[in-house]
Structure formats: C-alpha cells, structure tokens
Amino acid sequence: MIKHTSIVSIVGNIVSLEVAGLTENAFAGQLRLGDLSIIDSPNRSQATAQIIRLKGDLISLQVFGGTNGISTASTVSFPGQPLQVTYSANVLGRIFDGAGKPRDGLSGLDQDNKVPVAGPNINPVRRVLASKLIRTNIPMIDLFNSLVESQKLPIFTAAGEPYNQLLARIGSQADADIIIFGGIALLYDDYHYFRTAFENSGASSRTVMFTHLASDPVAEALLVPDMALALAERFAVEESKRVLVLLTDMTAFADALKEVAISMEQIPSNRGYTGDLYSQLARRYEKACDFRGAGSVTILGVTTMPGDDITHPVPDNTGYITEGQYYLRDGLIDPFASLSRLKQMVVGKVTREDHAQVMSAMIRLYSEAVAAERKQAMAFDLGNYDKRLLEFAKTFRKELLPIDVNLTLEQALDLCWVMMADYFDPVELLIKQELIDEYFPIKENLANTSVSEDIV
C-alpha cells in the first residue's frame, strides 16, 4: 500500500494531492480513475475517498462522508483497488447508506464477498433481444405501456407529484426476483416511506436499499446508482435473477455531479451542468441488459423536471438514452405523453391475443373523448356519439387512470371490454371481428352489471 502526505488543497469534498514526478515514476502505473483511497487524520476517524482526476502531478480525491477534520497533514493511502460493494445473499432485506455502510442498525458485512463498483458495460452484441414482460398490476403500465425486461425507462415528473408512491408500488408488486432501490438526496420522510412500503407489502425480503439522504455528504450521492447497478449485474449474471433497479431522483444525481464539478473548477455547460452529462447518465442507464443464458437488469429512474420543463438538460439528455418514458402529471400516468418503445416485443406475443387491439381502441376512444370535452367547453353542439364519449372518459379516469388501481393485465383487458360494450357498438371499436366474437360482452348480460362491479 502506497502512502503520501502531500495534500495541497481541500475544497468542499475534494482533496487534492500533489506527487512530484507522478507521470514518470512507477507509482503512476498503479493508479486508475475510480480507485479507492484511505485518508487517515489525527482529528477524525478514517475516511474513504475515490480518485476522480489524474492530471500532471495532481491527484484529486472525492471524499465520502465529508472533509470535516481532514487537514493537509493527513496521510493518504492507496490500496490499489476500485471501490467495492458487498455481494451475497445476506444483502437481501438490508438497507445501506450512500457509502455502502449499513443504515438499518444491523451488523456489517465485512466478511462477505465484494464486487467492484462501476465496471464496464456488457458488449451490446452479447445481449439478448428484450422479449419478457414485467408485470406491475398497474393498468396504465401493463396494459398501455408495458414494462419489458432489460428496458431502461425514466419517469418524467414535476416536483410535488406522487412519484415516490408510484415507484414504491412498482417495487412492491413487480414480478421481478430482486428489487434494488437507489434513493438519492431523499428527505427522511421519503426514506421512511419507502422502507415502510416495502416492509408492509412483504417485498423487503427480496429488496436491497441504497439510500442517500439530503443531509448526507453530496459526494455519496454519486455512488448510489453505481452500487445498485453493480449489485444488480452480479445477481443477474451469476444467479440468473430478474432484477429491477429503481432509482430516484436522477436529477438529484445530476445536481451532485454539478456540485462536484464546481468544486473542481470545471468549465460548466448548459445551465451549469457538466459537459459530459449525457455520458454520465448513459453510463448508468446502459447497464440495463438481458444477459444471454442468465438473468436481466431492468432500470426505472425518476427524473424530476424543474418547472415541469422537459427541455431541462437532465430529462432532455435522458430522452436520447432511454426507450421511452412514463410521464406522471396531475397524479396520473399520462396516456398520451407516456411511451414504451419495446412494448411491441411482448404485446400479443407473451400477453393475450386481444391486448394490442384493446390498447389501441381504448387510447383512440379516450383521445376522441378529450376532443369532445374541448368541444363541450367551447359550447359546440354535441351529438349522441360525443355524449357517449364523455361518459366513457369519466369511467376511464375512474377505473384505469389512477396509479393506485390494482388489476392484473387480464382483469384490465376484461374491464376494457366491459367499458367499450357499455358505451359503444362493436362496429365503432374498429377491432378485428374474430376478437369481437370472442371477447365482446353481450349487452343483455351487462344490464345489471356496472363497470366498477365487473372486476374486483
């Protein structure tokens, strides 16, 4: 282990170390970006840091846990290994902080296996084409924008929307083998909410939580996605597990990147964010993968949009990386702004044969209903069809749109058939006749059945 005492500056959570002749001596070949370093100071306990820049004779270290108590007289050690995260069956049901240390008050896992954090992404040609559905029992996801294994999708939302409730429901109900939750800059109430939600739903036994609180050092926020994804990749590759990674909030992650960059006096780019924001986000999202002969990693990441501005650098860059988005607006998953580009890989192939036709018909009818509402607001005369559309829209918003509706995909499809039969004739649905013959309810059988009571 190599030790040095030549600290020249401490700015925020960044410690700079000068090593004369670094680029020429043997020491240089042993250092890599992302490697671990240990700082010993007489004024505090041992601190862990990470190499984030090698420039000339200067080494920049990002200190996890803050730099309070660290002085220029401190000793810096380089073990010659990257940061690692614990990987074993013992991590299931556990809660860790942003530095990978237990937050749940239980014993540490120092003797368990460790794996490197932030390793390279798998070669794209070694990936399997996405073809498996992840069920969430949320109709606006399963029915209209299906979540597919190995997919990477953001949840675009504004501050104040119930995105934590949506993410917790997905984590509690998704039919994945393992859920890995990564919380960045969480308020304590949000941390407690997620912890309680997973425990009450019985999902905590298959869940691993990495939680960075808003009061924690900002540098630890940058580790959360990397630790969550490194662990997910190991479970998928070595144990063939179907892993769902939930990250919130990736805008807070980007803000942490910006703060660290300012401390390092980097030249800012759009709205003060780093020039490599796209690469930083892509490096994490591209960990989503269906591994050949093994399991899969699927990523859902909340992206809050300041001022509900989708042109903000974080959602703007995210949209070029991911395969669609869920758009949470007014407490609902917007059926028009949301998109899952990989849903065609499972709709009608691993789901029921009527899925694609019902999905298209329901969205078309709801779109027409919204247009009829505009006509009504402008005092236009409405025909019989328009009036039926208005009633259909009320039922659609009540029975399908809320994020707390809990229906299997098959129950949601059956409910859609009942709704369409209540308000429309078969010819108005533009659905294949063989599907009409198979699934369209006989109106006489619906006379004493309300839409709400048909599916429980």
CSV table of C-alpha atoms in Angstrom, one decimal:
chain,number,residue,atom,x,y,z
A,1,MET,CA,0.0,0.0,0.0
A,2,ILE,CA,1.4,3.4,-1.0
A,3,LYS,CA,1.1,6.3,1.3
A,4,HIS,CA,1.6,10.1,0.8
A,5,THR,CA,1.2,13.2,2.9
A,6,SER,CA,1.4,15.9,0.3
A,7,ILE,CA,-2.2,17.3,0.4
A,8,VAL,CA,-2.2,20.7,-1.1
A,9,SER,CA,-5.8,21.8,-1.0
A,10,ILE,CA,-9.2,20.9,0.4
A,11,VAL,CA,-12.3,22.3,-1.4
A,12,GLY,CA,-15.7,21.1,-0.4
A,13,ASN,CA,-15.5,17.3,-0.5
A,14,ILE,CA,-12.5,17.4,-2.9
A,15,VAL,CA,-9.0,16.7,-1.6
A,16,SER,CA,-6.0,17.4,-3.9
A,17,LEU,CA,-2.8,15.6,-3.5
A,18,GLU,CA,0.5,16.5,-5.3
A,19,VAL,CA,3.0,13.8,-6.1
A,20,ALA,CA,6.2,15.1,-7.7
A,21,GLY,CA,7.1,13.2,-10.9
A,22,LEU,CA,3.8,11.3,-10.8
A,23,THR,CA,3.7,10.8,-14.6
A,24,GLU,CA,7.2,9.4,-14.7
A,25,ASN,CA,7.5,7.2,-11.6
A,26,ALA,CA,6.3,3.6,-11.1
A,27,PHE,CA,3.5,4.9,-8.8
A,28,ALA,CA,1.6,6.3,-11.8
A,29,GLY,CA,1.0,2.9,-13.3
A,30,GLN,CA,-0.7,1.7,-10.1
A,31,LEU,CA,-3.3,4.4,-10.1
A,32,ARG,CA,-6.6,4.5,-12.0
A,33,LEU,CA,-9.7,6.7,-12.1
A,34,GLY,CA,-12.2,5.3,-9.6
A,35,ASP,CA,-9.7,3.6,-7.4
A,36,LEU,CA,-10.1,3.6,-3.6
A,37,SER,CA,-8.0,5.7,-1.3
A,38,ILE,CA,-8.0,6.0,2.5
A,39,ILE,CA,-7.3,9.2,4.4
A,40,ASP,CA,-6.0,9.0,8.0
A,41,SER,CA,-6.2,12.1,10.0
A,42,PRO,CA,-5.5,12.7,13.8
A,43,ASN,CA,-8.7,14.8,14.1
A,44,ARG,CA,-11.2,12.2,12.8
A,45,SER,CA,-11.8,8.6,12.0
A,46,GLN,CA,-10.5,7.0,8.8
A,47,ALA,CA,-12.2,8.5,5.7
A,48,THR,CA,-12.8,6.7,2.3
A,49,ALA,CA,-12.2,8.6,-0.9
A,50,GLN,CA,-12.1,7.9,-4.7
A,51,ILE,CA,-9.7,9.1,-7.4
A,52,ILE,CA,-11.7,11.3,-9.7
A,53,ARG,CA,-8.9,13.1,-11.6
A,54,LEU,CA,-5.3,12.4,-12.5
A,55,LYS,CA,-3.7,15.5,-14.1
A,56,GLY,CA,0.0,16.1,-14.2
A,57,ASP,CA,1.4,15.7,-10.7
A,58,LEU,CA,-2.0,16.3,-9.2
A,59,ILE,CA,-4.4,13.7,-7.8
A,60,SER,CA,-8.0,14.7,-7.0
A,61,LEU,CA,-9.9,12.6,-4.4
A,62,GLN,CA,-13.6,12.7,-3.8
A,63,VAL,CA,-14.2,12.1,0.0
A,64,PHE,CA,-17.2,10.2,1.1
A,65,GLY,CA,-18.5,11.4,4.5
A,66,GLY,CA,-17.3,14.9,4.1
A,67,THR,CA,-13.9,16.5,4.8
A,68,ASN,CA,-14.5,17.8,8.3
A,69,GLY,CA,-11.5,17.0,10.4
A,70,ILE,CA,-9.2,16.4,7.5
A,71,SER,CA,-6.1,18.6,7.3
A,72,THR,CA,-3.2,19.0,5.0
A,73,ALA,CA,-1.2,16.9,7.5
A,74,SER,CA,-3.3,13.9,6.9
A,75,THR,CA,-2.0,10.7,5.3
A,76,VAL,CA,-3.4,9.3,2.1
A,77,SER,CA,-3.1,5.6,1.3
A,78,PHE,CA,-3.8,3.8,-2.0
A,79,PRO,CA,-4.8,0.1,-1.6
A,80,GLY,CA,-4.6,-0.2,-5.4
A,81,GLN,CA,-8.2,-1.5,-5.9
A,82,PRO,CA,-11.5,0.1,-7.0
A,83,LEU,CA,-14.4,0.8,-4.8
A,84,GLN,CA,-16.4,-2.3,-3.9
A,85,VAL,CA,-19.9,-3.2,-2.8
A,86,THR,CA,-21.0,-6.3,-0.8
A,87,TYR,CA,-22.4,-9.1,-2.9
A,88,SER,CA,-24.0,-12.1,-1.2
A,89,ALA,CA,-27.4,-13.4,-0.2
A,90,ASN,CA,-27.1,-11.6,3.1
A,91,VAL,CA,-27.7,-8.2,1.4
A,92,LEU,CA,-31.3,-9.1,0.7
A,93,GLY,CA,-33.6,-7.2,3.1
A,94,ARG,CA,-30.8,-4.9,4.1
A,95,ILE,CA,-30.6,-1.1,3.9
A,96,PHE,CA,-27.3,0.7,3.2
A,97,ASP,CA,-26.3,4.4,3.1
A,98,GLY,CA,-24.7,6.2,0.1
A,99,ALA,CA,-21.3,4.8,1.0
A,100,GLY,CA,-22.5,1.2,1.2
A,101,LYS,CA,-22.5,1.0,5.0
A,102,PRO,CA,-25.5,-0.4,6.9
A,103,ARG,CA,-28.2,2.1,7.8
A,104,ASP,CA,-30.6,-0.4,9.3
A,105,GLY,CA,-28.7,-0.8,12.6
A,106,LEU,CA,-27.8,-4.4,11.8
A,107,SER,CA,-24.3,-5.9,11.7
A,108,GLY,CA,-21.9,-5.1,8.9
A,109,LEU,CA,-21.0,-7.5,6.1
A,110,ASP,CA,-17.2,-7.0,6.1
A,111,GLN,CA,-16.5,-10.7,5.6
A,112,ASP,CA,-18.9,-11.2,2.7
A,113,ASN,CA,-17.8,-11.2,-1.0
A,114,LYS,CA,-17.2,-7.8,-2.6
A,115,VAL,CA,-17.5,-6.8,-6.2
A,116,PRO,CA,-16.1,-3.7,-8.0
A,117,VAL,CA,-18.4,-0.7,-8.4
A,118,ALA,CA,-18.9,1.0,-11.8
A,119,GLY,CA,-17.3,-1.7,-14.1
A,120,PRO,CA,-17.6,-1.7,-17.9
A,121,ASN,CA,-21.0,-2.3,-19.6
A,122,ILE,CA,-21.6,-5.5,-21.4
A,123,ASN,CA,-20.9,-5.7,-25.1
A,124,PRO,CA,-24.2,-5.0,-27.0
A,125,VAL,CA,-23.7,-8.0,-29.3
A,126,ARG,CA,-23.8,-10.2,-26.2
A,127,ARG,CA,-27.2,-9.0,-25.2
A,128,VAL,CA,-30.5,-10.9,-25.8
A,129,LEU,CA,-33.3,-9.1,-27.5
A,130,ALA,CA,-35.9,-8.0,-25.0
A,131,SER,CA,-38.9,-10.3,-25.0
A,132,LYS,CA,-40.3,-10.8,-21.5
A,133,LEU,CA,-42.9,-8.8,-19.7
A,134,ILE,CA,-42.5,-7.4,-16.1
A,135,ARG,CA,-46.0,-7.2,-14.6
A,136,THR,CA,-46.8,-4.4,-12.1
A,137,ASN,CA,-50.6,-4.8,-11.8
A,138,ILE,CA,-50.8,-1.1,-12.7
A,139,PRO,CA,-53.1,-0.9,-15.8
A,140,MET,CA,-51.6,2.3,-17.2
A,141,ILE,CA,-48.3,0.4,-17.3
A,142,ASP,CA,-49.2,-3.2,-18.0
A,143,LEU,CA,-52.0,-2.5,-20.5
A,144,PHE,CA,-50.9,0.7,-22.3
A,145,ASN,CA,-47.1,0.9,-22.0
A,146,SER,CA,-45.8,-2.5,-20.9
A,147,LEU,CA,-42.5,-2.7,-19.0
A,148,VAL,CA,-40.2,-5.1,-20.6
A,149,GLU,CA,-37.2,-6.9,-19.1
A,150,SER,CA,-33.9,-5.2,-19.8
A,151,GLN,CA,-35.6,-2.0,-20.6
A,152,LYS,CA,-34.4,1.4,-19.3
A,153,LEU,CA,-37.2,3.9,-18.7
A,154,PRO,CA,-37.4,7.2,-16.9
A,155,ILE,CA,-40.4,8.5,-15.0
A,156,PHE,CA,-40.6,12.2,-16.0
A,157,THR,CA,-42.4,14.2,-13.4
A,158,ALA,CA,-42.6,17.6,-11.7
A,159,ALA,CA,-41.9,18.2,-8.0
A,160,GLY,CA,-44.9,17.5,-5.9
A,161,GLU,CA,-46.2,14.7,-8.0
A,162,PRO,CA,-46.7,11.3,-6.2
A,163,TYR,CA,-43.7,9.7,-7.9
A,164,ASN,CA,-42.5,8.1,-4.7
A,165,GLN,CA,-45.8,6.4,-4.3
A,166,LEU,CA,-45.7,5.1,-7.9
A,167,LEU,CA,-42.2,3.8,-7.5
A,168,ALA,CA,-43.0,2.1,-4.2
A,169,ARG,CA,-46.0,0.4,-5.8
A,170,ILE,CA,-43.9,-0.9,-8.7
A,171,GLY,CA,-41.2,-2.1,-6.3
A,172,SER,CA,-43.8,-3.9,-4.1
A,173,GLN,CA,-45.8,-5.5,-6.9
A,174,ALA,CA,-43.5,-6.1,-9.9
A,175,ASP,CA,-42.9,-9.8,-10.6
A,176,ALA,CA,-39.1,-9.4,-10.5
A,177,ASP,CA,-36.9,-11.8,-8.5
A,178,ILE,CA,-35.0,-9.0,-6.8
A,179,ILE,CA,-35.7,-5.3,-6.3
A,180,ILE,CA,-32.7,-2.9,-5.8
A,181,PHE,CA,-33.7,0.6,-4.7
A,182,GLY,CA,-31.4,3.5,-5.0
A,183,GLY,CA,-32.5,6.8,-3.3
A,184,ILE,CA,-30.6,10.0,-4.0
A,185,ALA,CA,-31.0,13.1,-1.8
A,186,LEU,CA,-34.0,11.6,-0.1
A,187,LEU,CA,-35.8,13.5,2.6
A,188,TYR,CA,-36.1,11.4,5.8
A,189,ASP,CA,-39.8,11.2,5.3
A,190,ASP,CA,-39.3,9.7,1.9
A,191,TYR,CA,-36.7,7.3,3.1
A,192,HIS,CA,-39.1,6.2,5.9
A,193,TYR,CA,-42.0,5.9,3.4
A,194,PHE,CA,-40.0,3.6,1.0
A,195,ARG,CA,-38.8,1.4,3.9
A,196,THR,CA,-42.3,1.1,5.4
A,197,ALA,CA,-43.9,0.4,2.0
A,198,PHE,CA,-41.5,-2.4,1.2
A,199,GLU,CA,-41.9,-3.9,4.7
A,200,ASN,CA,-45.7,-3.7,4.7
A,201,SER,CA,-46.0,-5.2,1.3
A,202,GLY,CA,-43.8,-8.2,2.1
A,203,ALA,CA,-41.3,-7.2,-0.6
A,204,SER,CA,-38.5,-6.3,1.8
A,205,SER,CA,-37.1,-9.9,1.8
A,206,ARG,CA,-36.2,-9.5,-1.9
A,207,THR,CA,-35.2,-5.9,-1.7
A,208,VAL,CA,-31.9,-4.1,-1.2
A,209,MET,CA,-31.9,-0.4,-0.5
A,210,PHE,CA,-29.1,2.1,-1.0
A,211,THR,CA,-30.2,5.4,0.5
A,212,HIS,CA,-28.5,8.7,0.3
A,213,LEU,CA,-30.3,11.3,2.4
A,214,ALA,CA,-30.4,15.0,1.7
A,215,SER,CA,-28.4,15.6,4.8
A,216,ASP,CA,-25.6,13.2,3.8
A,217,PRO,CA,-22.4,14.4,2.0
A,218,VAL,CA,-23.2,15.2,-1.6
A,219,ALA,CA,-20.3,13.0,-2.9
A,220,GLU,CA,-22.1,9.9,-1.6
A,221,ALA,CA,-25.0,10.6,-4.0
A,222,LEU,CA,-22.8,9.7,-6.9
A,223,LEU,CA,-22.2,6.2,-5.6
A,224,VAL,CA,-25.8,5.1,-5.2
A,225,PRO,CA,-26.6,4.3,-8.8
A,226,ASP,CA,-23.2,2.6,-9.3
A,227,MET,CA,-23.6,0.4,-6.2
A,228,ALA,CA,-27.2,-0.5,-7.1
A,229,LEU,CA,-26.3,-1.4,-10.7
A,230,ALA,CA,-23.1,-3.3,-9.8
A,231,LEU,CA,-25.1,-5.5,-7.4
A,232,ALA,CA,-27.9,-6.0,-9.9
A,233,GLU,CA,-25.5,-7.1,-12.6
A,234,ARG,CA,-24.0,-9.7,-10.3
A,235,PHE,CA,-27.3,-11.2,-9.3
A,236,ALA,CA,-28.4,-11.3,-13.0
A,237,VAL,CA,-25.2,-12.8,-14.3
A,238,GLU,CA,-24.1,-15.2,-11.6
A,239,GLU,CA,-27.6,-16.2,-10.2
A,240,SER,CA,-29.8,-15.7,-13.3
A,241,LYS,CA,-32.1,-13.4,-11.4
A,242,ARG,CA,-34.5,-11.0,-13.0
A,243,VAL,CA,-33.5,-7.7,-11.3
A,244,LEU,CA,-35.5,-4.5,-11.3
A,245,VAL,CA,-33.5,-1.4,-10.3
A,246,LEU,CA,-35.5,1.7,-9.1
A,247,LEU,CA,-33.6,5.0,-8.9
A,248,THR,CA,-34.9,8.3,-7.6
A,249,ASP,CA,-34.1,11.0,-8.3
A,250,MET,CA,-31.7,11.2,-11.3
A,251,THR,CA,-32.0,14.9,-11.4
A,252,ALA,CA,-30.5,15.0,-7.9
A,253,PHE,CA,-27.7,12.8,-9.1
A,254,ALA,CA,-27.0,15.3,-11.9
A,255,ASP,CA,-27.1,18.1,-9.4
A,256,ALA,CA,-24.5,16.3,-7.3
A,257,LEU,CA,-22.3,15.9,-10.4
A,258,LYS,CA,-22.6,19.6,-11.0
A,259,GLU,CA,-21.7,20.5,-7.4
A,260,VAL,CA,-18.6,18.2,-7.5
A,261,ALA,CA,-17.6,19.7,-10.9
A,262,ILE,CA,-17.8,23.3,-9.5
A,263,SER,CA,-15.5,22.2,-6.6
A,264,MET,CA,-13.0,21.0,-9.2
A,265,GLU,CA,-13.3,24.3,-11.2
A,266,GLN,CA,-14.5,22.5,-14.3
A,267,ILE,CA,-16.0,24.6,-17.1
A,268,PRO,CA,-19.8,24.4,-16.9
A,269,SER,CA,-22.1,23.6,-19.8
A,270,ASN,CA,-25.8,24.0,-20.3
A,271,ARG,CA,-27.4,25.5,-17.1
A,272,GLY,CA,-24.3,24.8,-15.1
A,273,TYR,CA,-24.3,21.1,-15.7
A,274,THR,CA,-21.2,19.2,-16.7
A,275,GLY,CA,-20.3,18.9,-20.3
A,276,ASP,CA,-20.3,15.1,-20.0
A,277,LEU,CA,-23.8,14.9,-18.5
A,278,TYR,CA,-25.1,12.7,-21.4
A,279,SER,CA,-22.2,10.2,-20.9
A,280,GLN,CA,-22.6,10.2,-17.2
A,281,LEU,CA,-26.3,9.3,-17.5
A,282,ALA,CA,-25.8,6.8,-20.3
A,283,ARG,CA,-23.1,5.0,-18.4
A,284,ARG,CA,-25.7,4.1,-15.8
A,285,TYR,CA,-28.8,3.5,-17.9
A,286,GLU,CA,-26.8,1.3,-20.3
A,287,LYS,CA,-26.4,-1.2,-17.5
A,288,ALA,CA,-29.9,-2.4,-18.4
A,289,CYS,CA,-29.4,-5.8,-20.2
A,290,ASP,CA,-30.9,-9.2,-20.8
A,291,PHE,CA,-27.9,-11.4,-20.4
A,292,ARG,CA,-27.5,-14.4,-22.7
A,293,GLY,CA,-28.1,-17.6,-20.7
A,294,ALA,CA,-28.6,-15.7,-17.5
A,295,GLY,CA,-30.9,-13.1,-15.9
A,296,SER,CA,-31.7,-9.5,-16.7
A,297,VAL,CA,-31.3,-5.9,-15.3
A,298,THR,CA,-34.2,-3.5,-15.8
A,299,ILE,CA,-34.0,0.1,-14.8
A,300,LEU,CA,-36.7,2.6,-13.8
A,301,GLY,CA,-35.4,6.0,-12.9
A,302,VAL,CA,-37.4,9.0,-11.7
A,303,THR,CA,-36.3,12.3,-13.4
A,304,THR,CA,-37.9,15.4,-11.8
A,305,MET,CA,-38.2,18.3,-14.2
A,306,PRO,CA,-37.7,21.7,-12.6
A,307,GLY,CA,-40.7,23.9,-13.5
A,308,ASP,CA,-42.1,20.9,-15.4
A,309,ASP,CA,-39.7,21.8,-18.2
A,310,ILE,CA,-39.0,18.8,-20.4
A,311,THR,CA,-36.3,20.8,-22.2
A,312,HIS,CA,-34.3,20.9,-18.9
A,313,PRO,CA,-30.8,19.3,-19.5
A,314,VAL,CA,-31.5,16.2,-17.4
A,315,PRO,CA,-34.7,15.0,-19.0
A,316,ASP,CA,-33.6,16.2,-22.4
A,317,ASN,CA,-30.4,14.1,-22.3
A,318,THR,CA,-32.2,11.2,-20.7
A,319,GLY,CA,-34.7,11.0,-23.5
A,320,TYR,CA,-32.0,10.3,-26.0
A,321,ILE,CA,-30.7,7.4,-23.9
A,322,THR,CA,-33.8,5.5,-22.8
A,323,GLU,CA,-36.5,3.6,-24.6
A,324,GLY,CA,-39.5,5.9,-24.0
A,325,GLN,CA,-40.8,7.3,-20.7
A,326,TYR,CA,-43.6,7.3,-18.2
A,327,TYR,CA,-45.0,10.8,-17.8
A,328,LEU,CA,-46.5,11.5,-14.4
A,329,ARG,CA,-48.8,14.5,-14.5
A,330,ASP,CA,-51.6,15.6,-12.1
A,331,GLY,CA,-51.1,12.4,-10.1
A,332,LEU,CA,-51.8,10.2,-13.2
A,333,ILE,CA,-49.6,8.4,-15.8
A,334,ASP,CA,-50.4,10.5,-18.9
A,335,PRO,CA,-51.6,8.1,-21.6
A,336,PHE,CA,-50.6,10.4,-24.4
A,337,ALA,CA,-47.1,11.5,-23.3
A,338,SER,CA,-46.0,8.1,-22.0
A,339,LEU,CA,-44.3,5.7,-24.3
A,340,SER,CA,-42.7,2.2,-24.0
A,341,ARG,CA,-40.8,1.6,-27.3
A,342,LEU,CA,-40.3,-2.0,-26.5
A,343,LYS,CA,-43.9,-2.9,-25.7
A,344,GLN,CA,-44.4,-4.4,-29.2
A,345,MET,CA,-41.9,-7.1,-28.2
A,346,VAL,CA,-44.4,-8.5,-25.7
A,347,VAL,CA,-47.9,-7.2,-26.6
A,348,GLY,CA,-49.9,-10.0,-28.2
A,349,LYS,CA,-46.8,-12.3,-28.1
A,350,VAL,CA,-46.5,-13.1,-24.4
A,351,THR,CA,-49.8,-11.4,-23.5
A,352,ARG,CA,-53.3,-12.2,-24.5
A,353,GLU,CA,-54.2,-12.1,-28.2
A,354,ASP,CA,-56.6,-9.1,-27.8
A,355,HIS,CA,-54.0,-6.9,-26.0
A,356,ALA,CA,-52.9,-4.8,-29.0
A,357,GLN,CA,-56.3,-4.2,-30.4
A,358,VAL,CA,-57.8,-3.3,-27.0
A,359,MET,CA,-54.9,-1.0,-26.2
A,360,SER,CA,-55.3,0.9,-29.5
A,361,ALA,CA,-59.0,1.1,-29.3
A,362,MET,CA,-59.1,2.4,-25.7
A,363,ILE,CA,-56.5,5.1,-26.4
A,364,ARG,CA,-58.2,6.2,-29.6
A,365,LEU,CA,-61.6,6.4,-27.8
A,366,TYR,CA,-60.1,8.3,-24.9
A,367,SER,CA,-58.4,10.7,-27.3
A,368,GLU,CA,-61.7,11.4,-29.0
A,369,ALA,CA,-63.3,11.9,-25.6
A,370,VAL,CA,-60.8,14.6,-24.7
A,371,ALA,CA,-61.6,16.3,-28.1
A,372,ALA,CA,-65.3,16.1,-27.3
A,373,GLU,CA,-64.6,17.7,-23.9
A,374,ARG,CA,-63.0,20.6,-25.7
A,375,LYS,CA,-66.0,21.0,-28.0
A,376,GLN,CA,-68.2,21.0,-25.0
A,377,ALA,CA,-66.1,23.7,-23.2
A,378,MET,CA,-66.5,25.9,-26.3
A,379,ALA,CA,-70.3,25.4,-26.3
A,380,PHE,CA,-70.4,23.4,-29.5
A,381,ASP,CA,-73.4,21.1,-30.1
A,382,LEU,CA,-72.7,17.5,-29.2
A,383,GLY,CA,-74.1,14.5,-30.9
A,384,ASN,CA,-75.0,11.2,-29.4
A,385,TYR,CA,-71.6,9.7,-30.1
A,386,ASP,CA,-69.9,12.7,-28.4
A,387,LYS,CA,-72.1,12.3,-25.3
A,388,ARG,CA,-71.2,8.6,-25.1
A,389,LEU,CA,-67.5,9.6,-25.4
A,390,LEU,CA,-67.9,12.0,-22.4
A,391,GLU,CA,-69.4,9.2,-20.2
A,392,PHE,CA,-66.7,6.8,-21.4
A,393,ALA,CA,-64.0,9.4,-20.4
A,394,LYS,CA,-65.4,9.6,-16.8
A,395,THR,CA,-65.3,5.9,-16.4
A,396,PHE,CA,-61.8,5.6,-18.0
A,397,ARG,CA,-60.4,8.2,-15.5
A,398,LYS,CA,-62.0,6.5,-12.6
A,399,GLU,CA,-61.3,2.8,-13.4
A,400,LEU,CA,-57.9,2.9,-15.2
A,401,LEU,CA,-56.0,6.1,-14.8
A,402,PRO,CA,-55.3,6.3,-11.0
A,403,ILE,CA,-51.9,4.9,-10.0
A,404,ASP,CA,-53.5,3.1,-7.1
A,405,VAL,CA,-55.7,0.9,-9.3
A,406,ASN,CA,-54.6,-2.7,-8.7
A,407,LEU,CA,-55.6,-5.1,-11.6
A,408,THR,CA,-53.8,-7.9,-13.3
A,409,LEU,CA,-53.3,-7.4,-17.1
A,410,GLU,CA,-56.1,-9.9,-17.8
A,411,GLN,CA,-58.5,-8.2,-15.4
A,412,ALA,CA,-57.7,-4.9,-17.0
A,413,LEU,CA,-58.4,-6.3,-20.5
A,414,ASP,CA,-61.7,-7.7,-19.4
A,415,LEU,CA,-62.6,-4.4,-17.8
A,416,CYS,CA,-61.9,-2.6,-21.1
A,417,TRP,CA,-64.2,-4.9,-23.0
A,418,VAL,CA,-67.0,-4.1,-20.4
A,419,MET,CA,-66.4,-0.4,-20.7
A,420,MET,CA,-66.4,-0.5,-24.5
A,421,ALA,CA,-69.6,-2.5,-24.5
A,422,ASP,CA,-71.3,-0.1,-22.1
A,423,TYR,CA,-70.8,2.9,-24.4
A,424,PHE,CA,-70.2,1.7,-28.0
A,425,ASP,CA,-71.4,-0.7,-30.6
A,426,PRO,CA,-68.9,-3.3,-31.9
A,427,VAL,CA,-68.6,-1.6,-35.3
A,428,GLU,CA,-67.4,1.7,-33.6
A,429,LEU,CA,-64.5,0.0,-32.0
A,430,LEU,CA,-62.5,-0.8,-35.2
A,431,ILE,CA,-61.4,-4.1,-33.7
A,432,LYS,CA,-61.0,-7.4,-35.6
A,433,GLN,CA,-64.2,-9.3,-35.9
A,434,GLU,CA,-62.8,-12.5,-34.5
A,435,LEU,CA,-61.8,-10.7,-31.3
A,436,ILE,CA,-65.2,-9.1,-31.1
A,437,ASP,CA,-66.8,-12.5,-31.4
A,438,GLU,CA,-64.5,-13.9,-28.7
A,439,TYR,CA,-64.5,-11.1,-26.1
A,440,PHE,CA,-67.2,-8.5,-26.7
A,441,PRO,CA,-69.8,-9.0,-23.9
A,442,ILE,CA,-73.5,-9.5,-24.8
A,443,LYS,CA,-75.3,-6.3,-23.7
A,444,GLU,CA,-78.2,-8.3,-22.2
A,445,ASN,CA,-75.7,-9.8,-19.8
A,446,LEU,CA,-74.5,-6.4,-18.8
A,447,ALA,CA,-77.9,-4.9,-17.9
A,448,ASN,CA,-77.5,-5.5,-14.2
A,449,THR,CA,-73.7,-5.1,-14.1
A,450,SER,CA,-71.8,-1.9,-13.5
A,451,VAL,CA,-68.3,-1.3,-14.8
A,452,SER,CA,-67.0,-0.9,-11.2
A,453,GLU,CA,-68.5,-4.2,-10.1
A,454,ASP,CA,-67.5,-6.3,-13.0
A,455,ILE,CA,-63.8,-6.6,-12.0
A,456,VAL,CA,-62.9,-6.8,-8.3
